[in-house]
Amino acid sequence: MTLVGISLPDLKKKHGFSEKIQKLAVGCYLSFAIKALNAIRELYEAGCLDRDINEGNFAITLADMRRISVLDFSMCRRCKDKEGIRLPRRSVAFRGSVGYAPLSYHTSREHYRKDDLECCIY
């Protein structure tokens, strides 16, 4: 059973938008961004970091078309354990999509919530 609907890249393809001409209404992008941030917040509340945020990893939920869901959890890492927030590692191997990678990834530093939000900017 499919629980999610169309992703942002699929939505752009469906309406005939090419890479050079991406003219969805600003309100549509803002609405998608706010809902994507809410989905990321829910992931944080569950004690996880996504570490691979990009537009293809979000989709509209079929049960509630006004809601966005996170799709790809292959790069997720628990940021909280029973004692609280996990201590950062000294060095971290690069993971994720190069085009959406936060600056800390390029210097082998631990990934934090701020880095997931930085990925959203790209």
Short mmCIF file of C-alpha atoms in Angstrom, two decimals:
data_model
loop_
_atom_site.label_atom_id
_atom_site.label_comp_id
_atom_site.label_asym_id
_atom_site.label_seq_id
_atom_site.Cartn_x
_atom_site.Cartn_y
_atom_site.Cartn_z
CA MET A 1 0.00 0.00 0.00
CA THR A 2 1.36 3.42 -0.92
CA LEU A 3 1.20 5.98 1.89
CA VAL A 4 2.77 8.95 0.16
CA GLY A 5 1.99 10.74 -3.05
CA ILE A 6 4.00 12.98 -5.31
CA SER A 7 7.42 14.46 -4.42
CA LEU A 8 8.50 18.01 -5.30
CA PRO A 9 10.67 16.90 -8.27
CA ASP A 10 7.77 14.76 -9.55
CA LEU A 11 5.39 17.69 -9.10
CA LYS A 12 7.66 19.91 -11.21
CA LYS A 13 7.91 17.21 -13.93
CA LYS A 14 4.16 16.65 -13.90
CA HIS A 15 3.54 20.33 -14.64
CA GLY A 16 6.24 20.50 -17.32
CA PHE A 17 8.90 22.47 -15.44
CA SER A 18 12.45 21.98 -16.66
CA GLU A 19 15.64 22.68 -14.69
CA LYS A 20 15.93 26.07 -16.43
CA ILE A 21 12.31 27.08 -15.95
CA GLN A 22 11.12 26.35 -12.41
CA LYS A 23 8.18 28.67 -11.99
CA LEU A 24 5.89 27.22 -9.38
CA ALA A 25 4.21 30.00 -7.42
CA VAL A 26 6.28 31.39 -4.55
CA GLY A 27 3.42 30.53 -2.19
CA CYS A 28 3.58 26.91 -3.33
CA TYR A 29 7.32 26.74 -2.54
CA LEU A 30 6.82 28.44 0.83
CA SER A 31 3.99 26.10 1.77
CA PHE A 32 6.09 23.08 0.80
CA ALA A 33 9.08 24.44 2.79
CA ILE A 34 7.06 25.05 5.96
CA LYS A 35 5.50 21.60 5.79
CA ALA A 36 8.90 20.00 5.13
CA LEU A 37 10.33 21.80 8.18
CA ASN A 38 7.42 20.45 10.25
CA ALA A 39 8.26 16.92 9.05
CA ILE A 40 11.91 17.45 10.02
CA ARG A 41 10.83 18.72 13.45
CA GLU A 42 8.80 15.54 13.98
CA LEU A 43 11.90 13.51 13.13
CA TYR A 44 13.90 15.50 15.72
CA GLU A 45 11.20 14.96 18.33
CA ALA A 46 11.63 11.22 17.73
CA GLY A 47 15.35 11.69 18.53
CA CYS A 48 16.79 11.36 15.01
CA LEU A 49 18.79 13.40 12.50
CA ASP A 50 18.07 12.87 8.80
CA ARG A 51 21.58 13.71 7.43
CA ASP A 52 20.42 13.52 3.78
CA ILE A 53 17.83 16.23 3.28
CA ASN A 54 17.01 17.07 -0.32
CA GLU A 55 13.83 17.83 -2.24
CA GLY A 56 13.48 14.25 -3.48
CA ASN A 57 13.22 12.91 0.08
CA PHE A 58 9.89 14.59 0.78
CA ALA A 59 6.44 13.74 -0.56
CA ILE A 60 2.86 14.77 -0.05
CA THR A 61 1.01 12.38 2.29
CA LEU A 62 -1.97 10.70 0.61
CA ALA A 63 -4.05 10.51 3.80
CA ASP A 64 -3.73 14.29 4.29
CA MET A 65 -2.75 16.22 1.16
CA ARG A 66 -1.80 19.21 3.32
CA ARG A 67 0.98 17.25 5.02
CA ILE A 68 4.55 16.45 3.88
CA SER A 69 6.39 13.25 4.86
CA VAL A 70 10.09 12.41 4.99
CA LEU A 71 10.83 9.43 2.73
CA ASP A 72 14.43 8.26 2.96
CA PHE A 73 15.68 7.18 6.39
CA SER A 74 18.79 5.34 5.16
CA MET A 75 21.12 8.07 6.51
CA CYS A 76 19.26 8.73 9.78
CA ARG A 77 21.14 8.60 13.07
CA ARG A 78 19.83 8.70 16.61
CA CYS A 79 20.84 11.96 18.29
CA LYS A 80 19.29 11.06 21.64
CA ASP A 81 19.62 7.95 23.74
CA LYS A 82 18.26 6.99 27.17
CA GLU A 83 20.67 9.37 28.93
CA GLY A 84 19.89 12.32 26.66
CA ILE A 85 21.78 13.86 23.75
CA ARG A 86 24.60 11.71 22.37
CA LEU A 87 28.15 13.04 22.53
CA PRO A 88 29.64 14.09 19.17
CA ARG A 89 32.18 11.86 17.44
CA ARG A 90 35.66 13.25 16.76
CA SER A 91 35.62 12.48 13.04
CA VAL A 92 32.78 11.57 10.72
CA ALA A 93 32.97 10.07 7.22
CA PHE A 94 31.15 11.95 4.45
CA ARG A 95 27.61 10.70 3.77
CA GLY A 96 24.68 12.00 1.82
CA SER A 97 24.27 14.05 -1.35
CA VAL A 98 27.21 16.30 -2.27
CA GLY A 99 24.93 18.97 -3.73
CA TYR A 100 23.00 19.30 -0.47
CA ALA A 101 25.86 18.72 2.01
CA PRO A 102 26.33 21.23 4.84
CA LEU A 103 29.74 22.84 5.40
CA SER A 104 30.48 20.64 8.44
CA TYR A 105 30.38 17.55 6.20
CA HIS A 106 33.30 18.86 4.18
CA THR A 107 35.42 19.14 7.34
CA SER A 108 34.51 15.68 8.77
CA ARG A 109 32.63 17.13 11.74
CA GLU A 110 29.63 15.59 13.49
CA HIS A 111 26.22 16.35 12.02
CA TYR A 112 23.78 18.41 14.12
CA ARG A 113 20.23 19.67 13.68
CA LYS A 114 21.53 22.94 12.22
CA ASP A 115 23.17 20.92 9.43
CA ASP A 116 19.84 19.37 8.41
CA LEU A 117 18.43 22.89 8.16
CA GLU A 118 21.44 24.03 6.15
CA CYS A 119 20.71 21.22 3.67
CA CYS A 120 17.24 22.73 3.17
CA ILE A 121 18.82 25.96 1.93
CA TYR A 122 20.64 24.15 -0.85
#
